[in-house]
Amino acid sequence: QSPAAITVVGLGPMGQAMVHSLLAAGHPVTVWNRTASRADEVVAAGAQLADSPAKAVAASDLVILSLTDYQAMYDVLDSATSELSGRTVVNLSSESPDGTRRGAEWVASHGAHFLTGGVMVPAPMVGTPDAYVYVSGPADVLAPHQDALARVGSVRYLGEDPGLAQLMYQANLDIFLTSLSSLLHAVALLETGGIKPSAALPELMQTLAGIPPMLAAGEDLGAQLEAGQHPGHLSTVTMMGATADHLVEASEAAGIDADLPRAVQAHYSWARSRGYGAENWSRIIDAIRPYV
Ligand code: NDP
């Protein structure tokens, strides 16, 4: 059986990388992009450029969207709704979980099947063995398209709720975005001491890379968080909270933005004020959870 035709709408770096990977696997690929010139490279590689979203949708049973957000889906597919019935739309664009659930209802109201997804690698890694994609939506909708989607990245299926894939995507971006901001915050702090970014980054990267082994070597974090028990004397709330105070002081003294360290400090202040000072640092989860 020859590889199925696939439509890709949205040709930013991610959409273009998906098209290349699908073409390499032998899929006939139809594309559409608001800015048509962004299709030049994939057309040179063998993709067909449709001249309207409706024609792009009509070309394939499987329609992959790689757009900035779900508003872009509405903007693009509004003129193509008559072609949607019976097709499968896989939206790999970023959105809030509730936004993806509303998107699922909108697509279903036009008679199409819908899967949501979050791609967990940057464009140069799309289609490589390290690429993976969180997907949610009906399992029977995913089954016939799983092999094709694996050309983007291996599929990690999370369940029927269309919001789950973006919940997982945003949770991972939670770590990614705050880590990148904290990395640059640390660079800016060191600059005030005369240490240039190129000298600062290797030191800071060591800490970033050291977090997973540190967590693996310590207590069973998952079990602690599930049990609501936070024993431990190696990294107490009191010790970590004192350091959080010092980081705020250092940032303020250096004259750099201190909002990020203040947000961290607030977690420890909460835990200390409730008498959790001798517990493990992981107690600060209760400063974040909604039910405390
Ligand atoms: P870009 O922002 O580069 O591309 C977005 C695409 O959306 C473009 O094709 C753009 O069209 C289109 N678009 C945006 N708004 C509209 C609109 N209102 N109407 C029509 N088309 C619209 O994004 P990326 O390729 O970088 O990313 C795509 C998705 O993948 C995003 O949701 C992103 O969060 C996610 N992602 C990105 C990663 C990355 O490293 N870049 C990694 C993992 C996931 P036009 O060309 O005309 O502007």
Tab-separated table of C-alpha atoms and ligand atoms in Angstrom:
chain	number	residue	atom	x	y	z
A	1	GLN	CA	0.000	0.000	0.000
A	2	SER	CA	1.533	3.334	-1.051
A	3	PRO	CA	1.897	6.095	1.545
A	4	ALA	CA	-1.271	8.163	1.973
A	5	ALA	CA	-1.670	11.733	0.738
A	6	ILE	CA	-1.245	14.303	3.499
A	7	THR	CA	-1.952	18.020	3.645
A	8	VAL	CA	0.185	20.314	5.769
A	9	VAL	CA	-1.137	23.798	6.508
A	10	GLY	CA	1.347	26.241	8.017
A	11	LEU	CA	4.908	26.446	6.766
A	12	GLY	CA	6.895	27.978	9.555
A	13	PRO	CA	10.078	26.113	10.470
A	14	MET	CA	8.044	23.260	11.997
A	15	GLY	CA	5.608	22.815	9.111
A	16	GLN	CA	8.429	22.882	6.573
A	17	ALA	CA	10.378	20.258	8.518
A	18	MET	CA	7.264	18.061	8.691
A	19	VAL	CA	6.773	18.313	4.926
A	20	HIS	CA	10.372	17.283	4.254
A	21	SER	CA	10.058	14.285	6.553
A	22	LEU	CA	6.735	13.189	5.020
A	23	LEU	CA	8.083	13.568	1.485
A	24	ALA	CA	11.143	11.533	2.402
A	25	ALA	CA	8.816	8.749	3.552
A	26	GLY	CA	7.066	8.790	0.181
A	27	HIS	CA	3.834	10.589	1.139
A	28	PRO	CA	2.360	12.864	-1.520
A	29	VAL	CA	2.115	16.194	0.342
A	30	THR	CA	-0.125	19.162	-0.432
A	31	VAL	CA	0.656	22.420	1.357
A	32	TRP	CA	-0.896	25.799	1.965
A	33	ASN	CA	0.515	28.820	3.759
A	34	ARG	CA	-0.831	32.348	4.229
A	35	THR	CA	2.445	33.729	2.909
A	36	ALA	CA	2.763	31.675	-0.274
A	37	SER	CA	6.496	32.308	-0.757
A	38	ARG	CA	7.199	30.255	2.342
A	39	ALA	CA	6.200	27.200	0.294
A	40	ASP	CA	9.009	27.647	-2.266
A	41	GLU	CA	11.468	25.296	-0.634
A	42	VAL	CA	9.025	22.445	0.025
A	43	VAL	CA	7.577	22.764	-3.479
A	44	ALA	CA	11.112	22.440	-4.850
A	45	ALA	CA	11.394	19.287	-2.741
A	46	GLY	CA	8.227	17.812	-4.260
A	47	ALA	CA	5.201	19.184	-2.382
A	48	GLN	CA	2.135	20.497	-4.226
A	49	LEU	CA	1.061	24.056	-3.378
A	50	ALA	CA	-2.723	24.462	-3.195
A	51	ASP	CA	-4.040	27.906	-4.078
A	52	SER	CA	-6.649	27.982	-1.317
A	53	PRO	CA	-7.177	26.376	2.107
A	54	ALA	CA	-10.269	24.598	0.722
A	55	LYS	CA	-8.248	22.956	-2.072
A	56	ALA	CA	-5.532	22.009	0.407
A	57	VAL	CA	-8.062	20.317	2.688
A	58	ALA	CA	-9.775	18.584	-0.237
A	59	ALA	CA	-6.473	17.024	-1.349
A	60	SER	CA	-6.026	14.613	1.588
A	61	ASP	CA	-7.925	12.679	4.232
A	62	LEU	CA	-5.296	13.702	6.789
A	63	VAL	CA	-4.774	17.443	7.343
A	64	ILE	CA	-1.940	18.503	9.657
A	65	LEU	CA	-1.947	22.055	10.991
A	66	SER	CA	1.295	23.693	12.153
A	67	LEU	CA	0.283	27.239	13.031
A	68	THR	CA	1.054	29.764	15.742
A	69	ASP	CA	-2.149	29.063	17.674
A	70	TYR	CA	-5.755	27.932	17.260
A	71	GLN	CA	-6.958	31.360	16.194
A	72	ALA	CA	-4.895	30.769	13.061
A	73	MET	CA	-6.788	27.487	12.534
A	74	TYR	CA	-10.103	29.351	12.583
A	75	ASP	CA	-8.706	32.056	10.290
A	76	VAL	CA	-7.432	29.503	7.771
A	77	LEU	CA	-10.171	26.855	7.856
A	78	ASP	CA	-13.114	29.245	7.962
A	79	SER	CA	-13.114	29.307	4.166
A	80	ALA	CA	-12.648	25.517	3.961
A	81	THR	CA	-15.367	24.200	6.269
A	82	SER	CA	-17.366	22.738	3.376
A	83	GLU	CA	-14.441	20.380	2.672
A	84	LEU	CA	-13.866	19.212	6.234
A	85	SER	CA	-16.522	16.519	6.567
A	86	GLY	CA	-15.102	13.019	7.083
A	87	ARG	CA	-11.458	14.131	7.165
A	88	THR	CA	-9.054	13.979	10.076
A	89	VAL	CA	-7.521	17.240	11.260
A	90	VAL	CA	-4.419	16.988	13.464
A	91	ASN	CA	-3.571	20.319	15.021
A	92	LEU	CA	0.062	20.430	16.147
A	93	SER	CA	-0.102	24.134	17.072
A	94	SER	CA	0.347	25.536	20.564
A	95	GLU	CA	-2.796	26.450	22.514
A	96	SER	CA	-4.168	26.338	26.049
A	97	PRO	CA	-5.860	23.023	26.960
A	98	ASP	CA	-9.287	24.699	27.064
A	99	GLY	CA	-8.568	26.326	23.719
A	100	THR	CA	-7.847	22.896	22.212
A	101	ARG	CA	-11.106	21.522	23.644
A	102	ARG	CA	-13.028	24.387	22.016
A	103	GLY	CA	-11.118	23.696	18.804
A	104	ALA	CA	-12.152	20.033	18.947
A	105	GLU	CA	-15.814	21.042	19.215
A	106	TRP	CA	-15.456	23.461	16.317
A	107	VAL	CA	-13.856	20.852	14.058
A	108	ALA	CA	-16.455	18.222	15.067
A	109	SER	CA	-19.252	20.689	14.272
A	110	HIS	CA	-18.011	20.590	10.674
A	111	GLY	CA	-18.058	16.785	10.561
A	112	ALA	CA	-14.318	16.169	10.813
A	113	HIS	CA	-12.321	14.021	13.235
A	114	PHE	CA	-9.798	15.810	15.405
A	115	LEU	CA	-6.557	15.079	17.193
A	116	THR	CA	-4.441	17.557	19.101
A	117	GLY	CA	-0.708	17.351	19.480
A	118	GLY	CA	2.387	19.035	20.787
A	119	VAL	CA	5.713	18.444	19.069
A	120	MET	CA	8.501	18.242	21.614
A	121	VAL	CA	11.551	18.957	19.459
A	122	PRO	CA	12.732	21.953	17.410
A	123	ALA	CA	12.451	21.959	13.615
A	124	PRO	CA	15.906	20.469	12.817
A	125	MET	CA	15.002	17.374	14.876
A	126	VAL	CA	11.554	16.756	13.349
A	127	GLY	CA	11.428	13.258	11.854
A	128	THR	CA	14.600	12.081	13.635
A	129	PRO	CA	14.627	9.131	16.051
A	130	ASP	CA	14.742	11.577	18.991
A	131	ALA	CA	11.547	13.379	17.962
A	132	TYR	CA	8.311	12.744	19.830
A	133	VAL	CA	4.818	14.178	19.783
A	134	TYR	CA	2.184	14.174	22.515
A	135	VAL	CA	-1.197	13.355	21.001
A	136	SER	CA	-4.703	13.195	22.436
A	137	GLY	CA	-8.156	12.590	21.025
A	138	PRO	CA	-10.101	9.459	20.047
A	139	ALA	CA	-7.851	6.371	19.810
A	140	ASP	CA	-9.718	5.051	16.772
A	141	VAL	CA	-9.062	8.326	14.950
A	142	LEU	CA	-5.348	8.094	15.720
A	143	ALA	CA	-4.906	4.422	14.735
A	144	PRO	CA	-5.012	4.770	10.921
A	145	HIS	CA	-2.728	7.841	10.982
A	146	GLN	CA	-0.237	6.839	13.648
A	147	ASP	CA	2.443	5.687	11.196
A	148	ALA	CA	2.182	8.911	9.197
A	149	LEU	CA	2.369	11.039	12.358
A	150	ALA	CA	5.436	9.060	13.413
A	151	ARG	CA	7.192	10.801	10.498
A	152	VAL	CA	6.926	13.966	12.587
A	153	GLY	CA	7.964	12.173	15.777
A	154	SER	CA	7.085	9.034	17.704
A	155	VAL	CA	3.580	9.349	19.078
A	156	ARG	CA	3.014	9.461	22.845
A	157	TYR	CA	-0.722	9.012	23.171
A	158	LEU	CA	-2.244	10.521	26.301
A	159	GLY	CA	-5.956	9.708	26.047
A	160	GLU	CA	-9.266	10.832	24.599
A	161	ASP	CA	-9.482	14.328	26.117
A	162	PRO	CA	-8.313	16.708	23.372
A	163	GLY	CA	-6.924	19.038	26.062
A	164	LEU	CA	-4.414	16.512	27.394
A	165	ALA	CA	-1.789	16.810	24.669
A	166	GLN	CA	-1.560	20.558	25.162
A	167	LEU	CA	-1.649	20.185	28.950
A	168	MET	CA	1.451	17.991	28.651
A	169	TYR	CA	2.998	20.287	26.051
A	170	GLN	CA	2.482	23.381	28.203
A	171	ALA	CA	3.773	21.577	31.312
A	172	ASN	CA	6.997	20.801	29.473
A	173	LEU	CA	7.173	24.342	28.133
A	174	ASP	CA	6.717	25.484	31.749
A	175	ILE	CA	10.117	23.984	32.493
A	176	PHE	CA	11.628	25.064	29.192
A	177	LEU	CA	10.550	28.713	29.297
A	178	THR	CA	11.311	29.334	32.966
A	179	SER	CA	14.679	27.590	32.601
A	180	LEU	CA	15.629	29.764	29.643
A	181	SER	CA	14.583	32.919	31.499
A	182	SER	CA	16.453	31.848	34.639
A	183	LEU	CA	19.523	31.054	32.541
A	184	LEU	CA	19.538	34.562	31.086
A	185	HIS	CA	18.765	36.053	34.497
A	186	ALA	CA	21.868	34.326	35.823
A	187	VAL	CA	23.914	35.573	32.868
A	188	ALA	CA	22.757	39.146	33.557
A	189	LEU	CA	23.593	38.778	37.239
A	190	LEU	CA	27.124	37.595	36.441
A	191	GLU	CA	27.588	40.418	33.940
A	192	THR	CA	27.185	42.885	36.813
A	193	GLY	CA	30.251	41.204	38.364
A	194	GLY	CA	32.266	41.578	35.184
A	195	ILE	CA	31.826	37.975	34.009
A	196	LYS	CA	31.002	37.887	30.310
A	197	PRO	CA	28.216	35.627	28.938
A	198	SER	CA	30.678	33.376	27.114
A	199	ALA	CA	32.478	32.692	30.395
A	200	ALA	CA	29.255	32.498	32.401
A	201	LEU	CA	27.386	30.013	30.230
A	202	PRO	CA	29.632	26.944	30.737
A	203	GLU	CA	29.347	27.380	34.520
A	204	LEU	CA	25.582	27.807	34.357
A	205	MET	CA	25.069	24.926	31.938
A	206	GLN	CA	26.719	22.619	34.439
A	207	THR	CA	24.026	23.473	36.968
A	208	LEU	CA	21.260	23.093	34.401
A	209	ALA	CA	22.537	19.667	33.349
A	210	GLY	CA	23.146	18.698	36.976
A	211	ILE	CA	19.504	18.962	37.998
A	212	PRO	CA	18.295	15.578	36.630
A	213	PRO	CA	21.104	13.533	38.273
A	214	MET	CA	20.625	15.512	41.484
A	215	LEU	CA	16.921	14.676	41.546
A	216	ALA	CA	17.573	11.052	40.609
A	217	ALA	CA	20.163	10.624	43.355
A	218	GLY	CA	18.011	12.126	46.074
A	219	GLU	CA	14.718	11.113	47.543
A	220	ASP	CA	11.955	9.602	45.401
A	221	LEU	CA	10.410	12.906	44.419
A	222	GLY	CA	7.361	11.425	42.720
A	223	ALA	CA	6.508	9.280	45.726
A	224	GLN	CA	6.949	12.230	48.102
A	225	LEU	CA	4.713	14.462	46.052
A	226	GLU	CA	2.003	11.811	45.777
A	227	ALA	CA	2.134	10.955	49.473
A	228	GLY	CA	2.239	14.594	50.583
A	229	GLN	CA	5.235	13.645	52.742
A	230	HIS	CA	8.424	15.665	52.424
A	231	PRO	CA	11.077	14.179	54.680
A	232	GLY	CA	14.718	15.009	54.110
A	233	HIS	CA	17.545	16.943	55.661
A	234	LEU	CA	19.843	17.536	52.676
A	235	SER	CA	17.924	20.439	51.109
A	236	THR	CA	15.483	21.826	53.626
A	237	VAL	CA	12.926	24.558	53.089
A	238	THR	CA	14.878	26.740	55.568
A	239	MET	CA	18.170	26.346	53.716
A	240	MET	CA	16.713	26.751	50.220
A	241	GLY	CA	14.529	29.655	51.378
A	242	ALA	CA	17.528	31.497	52.789
A	243	THR	CA	19.261	31.100	49.431
A	244	ALA	CA	16.150	32.320	47.655
A	245	ASP	CA	16.286	35.444	49.862
A	246	HIS	CA	19.940	35.963	48.970
A	247	LEU	CA	19.199	35.655	45.259
A	248	VAL	CA	16.535	38.359	45.516
A	249	GLU	CA	18.943	40.583	47.468
A	250	ALA	CA	21.730	39.954	44.952
A	251	SER	CA	19.440	40.758	42.024
A	252	GLU	CA	18.153	43.953	43.623
A	253	ALA	CA	21.662	45.069	44.560
A	254	ALA	CA	22.812	44.392	41.006
A	255	GLY	CA	19.935	46.451	39.651
A	256	ILE	CA	18.585	43.657	37.459
A	257	ASP	CA	14.987	42.503	37.180
A	258	ALA	CA	14.129	40.517	40.315
A	259	ASP	CA	10.619	39.269	39.507
A	260	LEU	CA	11.694	35.703	38.723
A	261	PRO	CA	13.654	35.176	41.972
A	262	ARG	CA	10.851	36.905	43.896
A	263	ALA	CA	8.364	34.373	42.539
A	264	VAL	CA	10.629	31.562	43.736
A	265	GLN	CA	11.175	33.268	47.088
A	266	ALA	CA	7.408	33.433	47.591
A	267	HIS	CA	7.164	29.626	47.479
A	268	TYR	CA	9.702	29.252	50.281
A	269	SER	CA	8.234	32.137	52.309
A	270	TRP	CA	4.863	30.384	52.171
A	271	ALA	CA	6.363	27.089	53.361
A	272	ARG	CA	8.400	28.723	56.147
A	273	SER	CA	5.422	30.712	57.379
A	274	ARG	CA	3.472	27.476	57.801
A	275	GLY	CA	6.210	25.781	59.806
A	276	TYR	CA	7.608	23.505	57.097
A	277	GLY	CA	11.182	24.809	57.467
A	278	ALA	CA	12.695	21.464	58.448
A	279	GLU	CA	11.027	19.594	55.594
A	280	ASN	CA	12.444	18.841	52.167
A	281	TRP	CA	12.317	21.673	49.599
A	282	SER	CA	9.659	19.731	47.678
A	283	ARG	CA	7.085	20.971	50.231
A	284	ILE	CA	6.842	24.151	48.151
A	285	ILE	CA	4.530	22.261	45.785
A	286	ASP	CA	1.799	23.183	48.242
A	287	ALA	CA	2.479	26.861	47.619
A	288	ILE	CA	1.608	26.177	43.991
A	289	ARG	CA	-1.272	23.693	44.177
A	290	PRO	CA	-4.763	25.183	44.128
A	291	TYR	CA	-6.214	23.106	46.929
A	292	VAL	CA	-4.138	24.300	49.871
B	1	NDP	P1	5.845	30.085	13.040
B	1	NDP	O1	5.350	31.121	13.936
B	1	NDP	O2	7.159	30.288	12.363
B	1	NDP	O3	4.807	29.697	11.896
B	1	NDP	C1	3.533	29.797	12.182
B	1	NDP	C2	2.698	29.524	10.945
B	1	NDP	O4	1.401	29.969	11.292
B	1	NDP	C3	3.117	30.274	9.684
B	1	NDP	O5	2.856	29.420	8.596
B	1	NDP	C4	2.148	31.459	9.680
B	1	NDP	O6	1.853	31.952	8.396
B	1	NDP	C5	0.924	30.810	10.261
B	1	NDP	N1	-0.038	31.746	10.836
B	1	NDP	C6	0.030	32.390	12.025
B	1	NDP	N2	-1.056	33.134	12.221
B	1	NDP	C7	-1.852	32.940	11.136
B	1	NDP	C8	-3.128	33.407	10.770
B	1	NDP	N3	-3.817	34.232	11.570
B	1	NDP	N4	-3.627	33.003	9.603
B	1	NDP	C9	-2.946	32.156	8.803
B	1	NDP	N5	-1.739	31.662	9.095
B	1	NDP	C10	-1.199	32.045	10.266
B	1	NDP	O7	5.831	28.761	13.908
B	1	NDP	P2	6.720	27.435	13.979
B	1	NDP	O8	6.772	26.714	12.684
B	1	NDP	O9	7.998	27.738	14.678
B	1	NDP	O10	5.801	26.653	14.996
B	1	NDP	C11	4.522	26.144	14.654
B	1	NDP	C12	3.918	25.548	15.904
B	1	NDP	O11	4.772	24.532	16.429
B	1	NDP	C13	3.713	26.576	17.015
B	1	NDP	O12	2.474	26.356	17.619
B	1	NDP	C14	4.853	26.294	17.972
B	1	NDP	O13	4.489	26.601	19.316
B	1	NDP	C15	5.067	24.795	17.789
B	1	NDP	N6	6.424	24.357	18.052
B	1	NDP	C16	7.489	25.091	17.597
B	1	NDP	C17	8.776	24.667	17.828
B	1	NDP	C18	9.947	25.440	17.299
B	1	NDP	O14	11.081	25.132	17.717
B	1	NDP	N7	9.770	26.403	16.409
B	1	NDP	C19	9.065	23.439	18.586
B	1	NDP	C20	7.872	22.712	18.951
B	1	NDP	C21	6.626	23.169	18.706
B	1	NDP	P3	2.788	33.059	7.681
B	1	NDP	O15	3.958	32.315	7.147
B	1	NDP	O16	1.922	33.651	6.659
B	1	NDP	O17	3.175	34.046	8.776
